[in-house]
mmCIF file of C-alpha atoms and ligand atoms in Angstrom:
data_model
loop_
_atom_site.group_PDB
_atom_site.id
_atom_site.type_symbol
_atom_site.label_atom_id
_atom_site.label_comp_id
_atom_site.label_asym_id
_atom_site.label_seq_id
_atom_site.Cartn_x
_atom_site.Cartn_y
_atom_site.Cartn_z
ATOM 1 C CA GLU A 1 53.799 2.453 -8.496
ATOM 2 C CA ALA A 2 54.788 -1.341 -10.488
ATOM 3 C CA LYS A 3 55.483 -1.382 -14.122
ATOM 4 C CA ALA A 4 54.943 -4.077 -16.364
ATOM 5 C CA GLY A 5 57.280 -6.661 -16.471
ATOM 6 C CA GLU A 6 58.649 -5.079 -13.089
ATOM 7 C CA LYS A 7 59.926 -7.911 -10.614
ATOM 8 C CA ASN A 8 56.868 -7.139 -7.957
ATOM 9 C CA ILE A 9 54.153 -9.845 -9.001
ATOM 10 C CA CYS A 10 51.812 -8.653 -6.267
ATOM 11 C CA VAL A 11 51.741 -5.400 -7.459
ATOM 12 C CA PRO A 12 48.677 -6.115 -9.891
ATOM 13 C CA PHE A 13 46.896 -8.503 -8.034
ATOM 14 C CA VAL A 14 46.604 -6.208 -5.001
ATOM 15 C CA VAL A 15 44.939 -3.716 -7.348
ATOM 16 C CA ARG A 16 42.826 -6.094 -8.720
ATOM 17 C CA MET A 17 41.912 -6.694 -5.087
ATOM 18 C CA ARG A 18 41.252 -3.022 -4.349
ATOM 19 C CA HIS A 19 39.252 -2.758 -7.262
ATOM 20 C CA LYS A 20 37.018 -5.986 -5.906
ATOM 21 C CA LEU A 21 36.830 -4.185 -2.777
ATOM 22 C CA ASP A 22 35.504 -1.066 -3.979
ATOM 23 C CA GLN A 23 33.673 -2.643 -5.944
ATOM 24 C CA ALA A 24 31.761 -4.710 -3.325
ATOM 25 C CA LYS A 25 31.624 -1.878 -1.370
ATOM 26 C CA ALA A 26 29.722 0.074 -3.970
ATOM 27 C CA LEU A 27 27.279 -2.231 -4.340
ATOM 28 C CA LYS A 28 26.646 -2.698 -1.025
ATOM 29 C CA TYR A 29 25.616 0.743 -0.979
ATOM 30 C CA GLU A 30 23.562 -0.051 -3.897
ATOM 31 C CA LEU A 31 21.626 -2.203 -2.252
ATOM 32 C CA GLU A 32 21.162 -0.214 0.715
ATOM 33 C CA GLN A 33 19.518 2.273 -1.296
ATOM 34 C CA ALA A 34 17.418 -0.533 -3.239
ATOM 35 C CA LEU A 35 16.006 -1.453 0.551
ATOM 36 C CA GLU A 36 15.272 2.345 0.759
ATOM 37 C CA ARG A 37 13.561 3.139 -2.247
ATOM 38 C CA LYS A 38 11.702 -0.678 -2.827
ATOM 39 C CA ASP A 39 13.714 -1.383 -5.639
ATOM 40 C CA PHE A 40 13.188 -5.131 -5.227
ATOM 41 C CA THR A 41 10.304 -7.270 -6.435
ATOM 42 C CA ILE A 42 8.945 -10.799 -6.245
ATOM 43 C CA TYR A 43 8.768 -13.389 -8.744
ATOM 44 C CA PHE A 44 6.165 -16.483 -8.418
ATOM 45 C CA GLN A 45 7.281 -20.244 -10.107
ATOM 46 C CA PRO A 46 4.376 -22.194 -10.967
ATOM 47 C CA ARG A 47 4.346 -24.932 -9.554
ATOM 48 C CA VAL A 48 1.857 -28.036 -11.160
ATOM 49 C CA CYS A 49 0.869 -30.795 -9.104
ATOM 50 C CA ALA A 50 1.623 -34.045 -11.136
ATOM 51 C CA ARG A 51 -1.987 -36.062 -9.952
ATOM 52 C CA SER A 52 -4.186 -32.728 -11.457
ATOM 53 C CA GLY A 53 -2.432 -30.207 -13.521
ATOM 54 C CA GLU A 54 -3.472 -28.020 -11.693
ATOM 55 C CA VAL A 55 -0.858 -24.353 -10.002
ATOM 56 C CA VAL A 56 -0.609 -25.954 -6.523
ATOM 57 C CA SER A 57 1.908 -23.891 -5.621
ATOM 58 C CA ALA A 58 4.610 -21.001 -6.585
ATOM 59 C CA GLU A 59 8.374 -20.296 -5.699
ATOM 60 C CA ALA A 60 8.974 -16.717 -4.418
ATOM 61 C CA LEU A 61 11.889 -15.287 -6.502
ATOM 62 C CA MET A 62 13.518 -11.979 -5.608
ATOM 63 C CA ARG A 63 14.289 -9.698 -8.823
ATOM 64 C CA TRP A 64 16.163 -6.138 -8.042
ATOM 65 C CA HIS A 65 14.682 -3.213 -10.948
ATOM 66 C CA HIS A 66 18.241 -1.227 -10.636
ATOM 67 C CA PRO A 67 17.082 2.031 -12.153
ATOM 68 C CA GLU A 68 20.812 1.954 -14.189
ATOM 69 C CA ARG A 69 21.627 -1.384 -15.100
ATOM 70 C CA GLY A 70 18.131 -2.726 -15.760
ATOM 71 C CA GLU A 71 17.183 -5.948 -13.741
ATOM 72 C CA ILE A 72 19.554 -7.668 -11.991
ATOM 73 C CA GLU A 73 19.375 -11.794 -11.015
ATOM 74 C CA PRO A 74 19.719 -13.030 -7.036
ATOM 75 C CA LYS A 75 22.594 -14.374 -7.882
ATOM 76 C CA HIS A 76 24.618 -11.351 -8.797
ATOM 77 C CA PHE A 77 22.885 -9.818 -5.103
ATOM 78 C CA ILE A 78 22.122 -12.371 -2.645
ATOM 79 C CA PRO A 79 26.268 -12.735 -2.074
ATOM 80 C CA VAL A 80 27.159 -9.758 -2.485
ATOM 81 C CA ALA A 81 23.921 -9.291 1.011
ATOM 82 C CA GLU A 82 24.882 -12.213 2.415
ATOM 83 C CA ASN A 83 28.159 -10.335 2.747
ATOM 84 C CA SER A 84 27.766 -6.737 3.813
ATOM 85 C CA GLY A 85 25.198 -8.378 5.915
ATOM 86 C CA LEU A 86 22.061 -6.438 4.887
ATOM 87 C CA ILE A 87 20.740 -10.232 3.745
ATOM 88 C CA ASN A 88 18.176 -10.148 6.951
ATOM 89 C CA ARG A 89 16.949 -7.193 6.430
ATOM 90 C CA LEU A 90 16.321 -8.267 2.746
ATOM 91 C CA GLY A 91 14.796 -11.547 4.106
ATOM 92 C CA GLU A 92 12.592 -9.381 6.156
ATOM 93 C CA TRP A 93 11.146 -7.676 3.146
ATOM 94 C CA VAL A 94 10.422 -10.853 1.132
ATOM 95 C CA TYR A 95 8.838 -12.567 4.771
ATOM 96 C CA ARG A 96 6.306 -9.842 4.715
ATOM 97 C CA GLU A 97 5.941 -9.304 0.539
ATOM 98 C CA VAL A 98 5.318 -13.289 0.894
ATOM 99 C CA ALA A 99 2.473 -13.163 3.043
ATOM 100 C CA SER A 100 0.672 -9.677 1.716
ATOM 101 C CA HIS A 101 1.170 -12.171 -1.366
ATOM 102 C CA GLN A 102 -0.427 -14.568 0.306
ATOM 103 C CA ILE A 103 -2.937 -12.821 1.744
ATOM 104 C CA GLU A 104 -3.659 -11.273 -1.424
ATOM 105 C CA PHE A 105 -4.184 -15.288 -3.975
ATOM 106 C CA ALA A 106 -6.576 -16.901 -1.396
ATOM 107 C CA GLN A 107 -9.164 -13.320 -1.343
ATOM 108 C CA GLN A 108 -9.075 -13.596 -4.769
ATOM 109 C CA GLY A 109 -9.840 -17.461 -4.774
ATOM 110 C CA LEU A 110 -6.411 -18.898 -5.758
ATOM 111 C CA ASP A 111 -5.677 -21.991 -3.132
ATOM 112 C CA LEU A 112 -2.164 -22.241 -3.070
ATOM 113 C CA SER A 113 1.079 -22.546 -1.275
ATOM 114 C CA LEU A 114 4.173 -19.891 -2.021
ATOM 115 C CA SER A 115 7.863 -21.192 -0.598
ATOM 116 C CA ILE A 116 11.134 -18.439 0.547
ATOM 117 C CA ASN A 117 14.513 -18.755 0.198
ATOM 118 C CA VAL A 118 16.349 -18.541 3.388
ATOM 119 C CA SER A 119 19.916 -18.782 2.945
ATOM 120 C CA PRO A 120 22.117 -20.370 5.108
ATOM 121 C CA LEU A 121 23.273 -16.972 6.584
ATOM 122 C CA GLN A 122 19.662 -15.879 7.762
ATOM 123 C CA PHE A 123 18.780 -18.746 10.208
ATOM 124 C CA ARG A 124 21.949 -16.979 12.191
ATOM 125 C CA ASP A 125 19.789 -14.589 12.954
ATOM 126 C CA PRO A 126 18.656 -15.186 16.265
ATOM 127 C CA THR A 127 16.248 -12.850 14.888
ATOM 128 C CA ILE A 128 14.369 -13.964 12.247
ATOM 129 C CA LEU A 129 12.450 -16.819 13.875
ATOM 130 C CA GLY A 130 10.472 -14.140 16.174
ATOM 131 C CA LYS A 131 9.986 -11.709 12.683
ATOM 132 C CA ILE A 132 8.902 -15.217 10.575
ATOM 133 C CA LEU A 133 6.697 -16.133 13.608
ATOM 134 C CA GLU A 134 4.434 -13.050 14.029
ATOM 135 C CA LEU A 135 4.059 -12.654 11.033
ATOM 136 C CA PRO A 136 0.399 -14.605 11.120
ATOM 137 C CA GLU A 137 -0.818 -12.145 13.819
ATOM 138 C CA LYS A 138 0.596 -8.717 12.060
ATOM 139 C CA THR A 139 -0.406 -9.520 8.515
ATOM 140 C CA GLY A 140 -3.522 -12.150 8.946
ATOM 141 C CA CYS A 141 -1.185 -14.312 6.573
ATOM 142 C CA ASP A 142 -1.957 -18.181 6.671
ATOM 143 C CA PRO A 143 1.280 -19.926 7.289
ATOM 144 C CA THR A 144 -0.083 -23.450 6.469
ATOM 145 C CA LYS A 145 0.635 -21.715 3.089
ATOM 146 C CA ILE A 146 4.106 -20.593 3.496
ATOM 147 C CA ALA A 147 6.746 -22.264 3.501
ATOM 148 C CA PHE A 148 10.362 -22.451 3.774
ATOM 149 C CA GLU A 149 13.198 -23.307 1.039
ATOM 150 C CA ILE A 150 16.360 -24.898 3.024
ATOM 151 C CA THR A 151 18.601 -26.210 1.416
ATOM 152 C CA GLU A 152 20.716 -28.554 3.603
ATOM 153 C CA SER A 153 23.603 -27.783 4.197
ATOM 154 C CA VAL A 154 21.554 -25.806 7.127
ATOM 155 C CA LEU A 155 20.483 -28.777 8.005
ATOM 156 C CA LEU A 156 23.548 -31.545 7.627
ATOM 157 C CA GLY A 157 25.723 -31.266 11.495
ATOM 158 C CA GLU A 158 23.835 -31.394 15.293
ATOM 159 C CA LYS A 159 23.548 -27.128 15.516
ATOM 160 C CA SER A 160 20.279 -26.852 18.003
ATOM 161 C CA ASP A 161 19.884 -22.881 17.075
ATOM 162 C CA VAL A 162 18.914 -24.796 12.995
ATOM 163 C CA ARG A 163 16.946 -27.904 15.278
ATOM 164 C CA GLN A 164 14.693 -24.451 16.980
ATOM 165 C CA ALA A 165 14.379 -22.774 13.942
ATOM 166 C CA VAL A 166 12.833 -25.682 12.128
ATOM 167 C CA GLU A 167 10.758 -26.896 15.063
ATOM 168 C CA GLY A 168 9.637 -23.754 15.577
ATOM 169 C CA LEU A 169 8.869 -23.032 12.127
ATOM 170 C CA LYS A 170 6.984 -26.420 12.085
ATOM 171 C CA SER A 171 5.131 -25.924 14.765
ATOM 172 C CA ALA A 172 3.889 -22.433 13.833
ATOM 173 C CA GLY A 173 2.135 -24.476 10.899
ATOM 174 C CA TYR A 174 4.457 -23.314 7.820
ATOM 175 C CA LYS A 175 5.744 -26.235 5.950
ATOM 176 C CA ILE A 176 9.517 -26.711 5.514
ATOM 177 C CA MET A 177 11.615 -28.040 1.746
ATOM 178 C CA VAL A 178 15.504 -29.446 0.723
ATOM 179 C CA ASP A 179 16.406 -26.691 -1.297
ATOM 180 C CA ASP A 180 18.913 -28.143 -4.204
ATOM 181 C CA PHE A 181 18.231 -31.484 -2.851
ATOM 182 C CA GLY A 182 20.630 -34.905 -4.001
ATOM 183 C CA THR A 183 23.777 -32.876 -5.549
ATOM 184 C CA GLY A 184 25.665 -31.745 -1.584
ATOM 185 C CA TYR A 185 25.512 -33.893 0.658
ATOM 186 C CA SER A 186 25.434 -37.632 0.748
ATOM 187 C CA ASN A 187 24.330 -37.833 5.290
ATOM 188 C CA LEU A 188 20.532 -38.708 4.295
ATOM 189 C CA GLN A 189 19.782 -38.340 8.587
ATOM 190 C CA TYR A 190 18.394 -35.053 8.415
ATOM 191 C CA LEU A 191 16.022 -36.012 6.762
ATOM 192 C CA GLN A 192 13.910 -38.297 9.202
ATOM 193 C CA ASP A 193 15.972 -36.042 12.016
ATOM 194 C CA TYR A 194 13.740 -32.962 10.849
ATOM 195 C CA PRO A 195 9.866 -32.223 10.598
ATOM 196 C CA ILE A 196 10.107 -32.011 6.620
ATOM 197 C CA ASP A 197 7.534 -31.207 4.436
ATOM 198 C CA ALA A 198 9.178 -31.799 0.569
ATOM 199 C CA ILE A 199 11.976 -31.878 -1.479
ATOM 200 C CA LYS A 200 13.489 -30.371 -4.523
ATOM 201 C CA ILE A 201 15.018 -32.409 -6.242
ATOM 202 C CA ASP A 202 17.894 -30.450 -8.300
ATOM 203 C CA ARG A 203 17.665 -29.118 -12.114
ATOM 204 C CA LYS A 204 21.418 -30.657 -12.461
ATOM 205 C CA LEU A 205 20.439 -34.355 -11.318
ATOM 206 C CA LEU A 206 17.040 -34.276 -14.134
ATOM 207 C CA ARG A 207 19.083 -32.737 -16.653
ATOM 208 C CA ASN A 208 20.442 -35.795 -18.372
ATOM 209 C CA ILE A 209 17.985 -38.370 -16.733
ATOM 210 C CA ASP A 210 19.929 -41.503 -19.175
ATOM 211 C CA ALA A 211 22.805 -40.837 -16.458
ATOM 212 C CA THR A 212 21.609 -40.165 -13.154
ATOM 213 C CA GLY A 213 17.936 -42.003 -13.803
ATOM 214 C CA SER A 214 18.552 -44.663 -11.079
ATOM 215 C CA ILE A 215 19.219 -41.983 -8.330
ATOM 216 C CA VAL A 216 15.913 -39.813 -9.296
ATOM 217 C CA ARG A 217 14.617 -43.099 -9.115
ATOM 218 C CA LEU A 218 15.570 -43.454 -5.054
ATOM 219 C CA ILE A 219 15.009 -40.560 -4.025
ATOM 220 C CA LEU A 220 11.802 -40.721 -5.266
ATOM 221 C CA THR A 221 11.416 -44.280 -3.414
ATOM 222 C CA LEU A 222 13.273 -42.580 0.050
ATOM 223 C CA ALA A 223 10.856 -39.786 -0.068
ATOM 224 C CA SER A 224 7.615 -42.059 -0.787
ATOM 225 C CA VAL A 225 9.025 -43.966 1.969
ATOM 226 C CA LEU A 226 9.014 -40.670 4.053
ATOM 227 C CA LYS A 227 6.270 -39.558 3.027
ATOM 228 C CA ILE A 228 7.659 -35.982 1.983
ATOM 229 C CA ARG A 229 6.033 -34.413 -0.860
ATOM 230 C CA SER A 230 8.803 -34.849 -4.274
ATOM 231 C CA VAL A 231 9.078 -31.548 -6.004
ATOM 232 C CA ALA A 232 11.327 -31.692 -8.822
ATOM 233 C CA GLU A 233 13.101 -28.114 -10.335
ATOM 234 C CA GLY A 234 14.628 -26.865 -13.573
ATOM 235 C CA VAL A 235 11.873 -29.260 -16.235
ATOM 236 C CA GLU A 236 12.394 -27.712 -19.853
ATOM 237 C CA LYS A 237 11.545 -30.992 -21.716
ATOM 238 C CA THR A 238 8.701 -33.352 -21.925
ATOM 239 C CA GLU A 239 11.051 -36.024 -22.372
ATOM 240 C CA GLN A 240 11.828 -35.150 -18.139
ATOM 241 C CA LEU A 241 7.817 -34.530 -16.882
ATOM 242 C CA GLU A 242 7.170 -38.102 -18.658
ATOM 243 C CA TRP A 243 10.275 -39.551 -16.591
ATOM 244 C CA LEU A 244 9.243 -38.508 -13.530
ATOM 245 C CA LEU A 245 4.950 -38.735 -14.425
ATOM 246 C CA GLN A 246 6.576 -42.044 -14.825
ATOM 247 C CA ASN A 247 8.520 -42.202 -11.300
ATOM 248 C CA LYS A 248 5.462 -41.087 -9.658
ATOM 249 C CA CYS A 249 7.453 -37.605 -8.733
ATOM 250 C CA ASN A 250 4.634 -35.105 -7.166
ATOM 251 C CA GLU A 251 5.253 -31.608 -8.740
ATOM 252 C CA PHE A 252 6.914 -29.889 -11.353
ATOM 253 C CA GLN A 253 8.585 -26.796 -12.038
ATOM 254 C CA GLY A 254 10.864 -25.340 -14.495
ATOM 255 C CA PHE A 255 10.551 -23.486 -18.162
ATOM 256 C CA LEU A 256 8.286 -26.735 -19.335
ATOM 257 C CA PHE A 257 5.284 -25.161 -17.413
ATOM 258 C CA SER A 258 6.169 -21.728 -16.313
ATOM 259 C CA GLU A 259 9.081 -19.194 -15.890
ATOM 260 C CA PRO A 260 9.058 -16.629 -12.730
ATOM 261 C CA LEU A 261 6.503 -14.769 -13.560
ATOM 262 C CA PRO A 262 5.333 -11.014 -12.177
ATOM 263 C CA LYS A 263 2.516 -11.217 -9.532
ATOM 264 C CA THR A 264 -0.182 -10.561 -12.835
ATOM 265 C CA LYS A 265 1.169 -12.676 -15.217
ATOM 266 C CA PHE A 266 1.471 -15.386 -12.552
ATOM 267 C CA PHE A 267 -2.346 -14.931 -11.550
ATOM 268 C CA ALA A 268 -3.151 -15.703 -14.812
ATOM 269 C CA ALA A 269 -0.961 -18.515 -14.859
ATOM 270 C CA ALA A 270 -2.072 -20.014 -11.828
ATOM 271 C CA GLN A 271 -5.774 -19.486 -12.769
ATOM 272 C CA ALA A 272 -5.383 -20.888 -16.374
ATOM 273 C CA GLY A 273 -3.501 -24.065 -14.262
ATOM 274 C CA HIS A 274 -1.671 -26.743 -17.188
ATOM 275 C CA GLN A 275 -4.088 -29.981 -16.848
ATOM 276 C CA LYS A 276 -3.620 -29.591 -21.002
ATOM 277 C CA LEU A 277 0.071 -29.959 -20.659
ATOM 278 C CA LEU A 278 -0.262 -33.830 -18.535
ATOM 279 C CA VAL A 279 -3.421 -34.343 -20.082
ATOM 280 C CA ASN A 280 -1.952 -34.753 -23.539
ATOM 281 C CA LEU A 281 0.303 -37.774 -21.696
ATOM 282 C CA PRO A 282 -1.048 -41.617 -21.878
ATOM 283 C CA PRO A 283 -3.184 -41.875 -18.185
ATOM 284 C CA GLU A 284 -1.048 -44.483 -17.308
ATOM 285 C CA LEU A 285 1.928 -42.512 -16.892
ATOM 286 C CA ARG A 286 0.093 -39.821 -14.490
ATOM 287 C CA ALA A 287 0.961 -40.586 -10.788
ATOM 288 C CA ALA A 288 -1.860 -41.798 -8.552
HETATM 289 P P1 LIG B 301 16.522 -21.575 -5.901
HETATM 290 O O1 LIG B 301 16.397 -21.545 -4.919
HETATM 291 O O2 LIG B 301 17.545 -23.123 -6.314
HETATM 292 O O3 LIG B 301 15.620 -21.235 -7.376
HETATM 293 C C1 LIG B 301 15.201 -21.385 -8.800
HETATM 294 C C2 LIG B 301 16.305 -21.535 -9.807
HETATM 295 O O4 LIG B 301 15.706 -21.742 -10.839
HETATM 296 C C3 LIG B 301 15.808 -19.193 -10.020
HETATM 297 O O5 LIG B 301 16.964 -18.497 -10.212
HETATM 298 C C4 LIG B 301 14.681 -19.981 -11.632
HETATM 299 O O6 LIG B 301 14.822 -18.758 -12.464
HETATM 300 C C5 LIG B 301 15.493 -21.076 -12.327
HETATM 301 N N1 LIG B 301 14.433 -22.405 -12.974
HETATM 302 C C6 LIG B 301 13.519 -22.591 -12.601
HETATM 303 N N2 LIG B 301 12.915 -23.231 -14.024
HETATM 304 C C7 LIG B 301 14.179 -23.524 -14.997
HETATM 305 C C8 LIG B 301 14.166 -24.280 -15.590
HETATM 306 O O7 LIG B 301 13.501 -24.792 -16.049
HETATM 307 N N3 LIG B 301 15.588 -24.221 -16.259
HETATM 308 C C9 LIG B 301 16.493 -22.973 -15.639
HETATM 309 N N4 LIG B 301 17.816 -23.404 -15.922
HETATM 310 N N5 LIG B 301 17.068 -22.777 -14.423
HETATM 311 C C10 LIG B 301 15.208 -22.583 -13.758
HETATM 312 P P2 LIG B 301 16.579 -17.223 -9.983
HETATM 313 O O8 LIG B 301 15.137 -16.963 -9.617
HETATM 314 O O9 LIG B 301 17.944 -17.066 -10.668
HETATM 315 O O10 LIG B 301 17.322 -17.206 -8.332
HETATM 316 C C11 LIG B 301 19.017 -18.013 -8.259
HETATM 317 C C12 LIG B 301 18.559 -18.554 -7.113
HETATM 318 O O11 LIG B 301 18.428 -17.053 -5.334
HETATM 319 C C13 LIG B 301 17.518 -18.780 -5.808
HETATM 320 O O12 LIG B 301 17.749 -20.432 -6.427
HETATM 321 C C14 LIG B 301 17.622 -19.091 -4.575
HETATM 322 O O13 LIG B 301 18.700 -19.825 -3.498
HETATM 323 C C15 LIG B 301 18.031 -17.370 -4.849
HETATM 324 N N6 LIG B 301 16.970 -16.098 -5.001
HETATM 325 C C16 LIG B 301 16.036 -16.189 -4.953
HETATM 326 N N7 LIG B 301 15.504 -15.629 -4.421
HETATM 327 C C17 LIG B 301 15.666 -15.153 -2.977
HETATM 328 C C18 LIG B 301 15.837 -14.476 -1.638
HETATM 329 O O14 LIG B 301 14.922 -13.763 -1.470
HETATM 330 N N8 LIG B 301 15.860 -15.737 -0.407
HETATM 331 C C19 LIG B 301 16.831 -15.544 -0.872
HETATM 332 N N9 LIG B 301 18.633 -16.595 0.468
HETATM 333 N N10 LIG B 301 17.694 -16.011 -1.582
HETATM 334 C C20 LIG B 301 17.197 -16.129 -3.406
HETATM 335 MG MG1 LIG B 302 14.887 -22.431 -4.064
HETATM 336 MG MG1 LIG B 303 16.838 -24.289 -6.008
HETATM 337 MG MG1 LIG B 304 19.462 -22.909 -5.624
#
């Protein structure tokens, strides 16, 4: 046993590591339990169309209601799910859940598309595509109203399995969005190589628009030239919204409009729309 002041400084490190491993194991076990007990739920964050002020789509975001620790955010459990191999089971649950919500919203007269996050690891599972492709037939969902949010790192490099997956999704009618766009990579070739429907500009790029404005303007021009829809994420302030309208961004998501909401609250928010926020702005700012 190591005591303080002893020469072997490695011991405390090993002890710390050991503790971390135990914690990860415990969390993995809890995740498995949660999957069985269905302690997860999906929140929806509205996205608002620049043209109409209507809620035209929403991002599906996972929440874990832990029996003792309360609500746990995805940043605390997605990495654990990825490292422990549980991510694909979690993912499958999300796909099915979103599919049934898509049907339910449509039946209630809400014409919306819903987007699902997929982490890079989820693309390495060769069965993922089959599971998603059989959804419309199995559940009756409309694939043209469901988008997959993929990060840039997945699309970089020449990976034929990724290409097959993306093209398979696309030809089944699903939409493809690039998540967290503009901060990771400078290789933009993939925007032309893949059938991309929309890019989501990373909120880091919008935080200080005075500093990053010219980059964001370039991204918006690029999107417009390539006929890719532009979505701004993390819109928190009216000044950001004004700037984005002025520069013809197509769609907005962020706390200025709404945080992610549980289903019933989301439903009410989607019906109400956000015309007011946009109508209050000078008409020349509204995107054509
Ligand atoms: P993301 O895909 O970039 O999702 C956007 C995150 O930004 C969400 O955090 C959302 O609550 C937050 N956000 C939205 N508007 C604002 C804003 O105006 N200001 C700020 N500061 N934040 C805003 P959340 O829900 O904690 O999710 C974090 C990440 O976890 C997501 O990032 C996504 O990568 C991942 N994630 C969530 N659900 C799933 C899922 O079902 N599957 C996978 N694979 N990943 C998921
Ligand atoms: Mg996302
Ligand atoms: Mg994002
Ligand atoms: Mg993210």
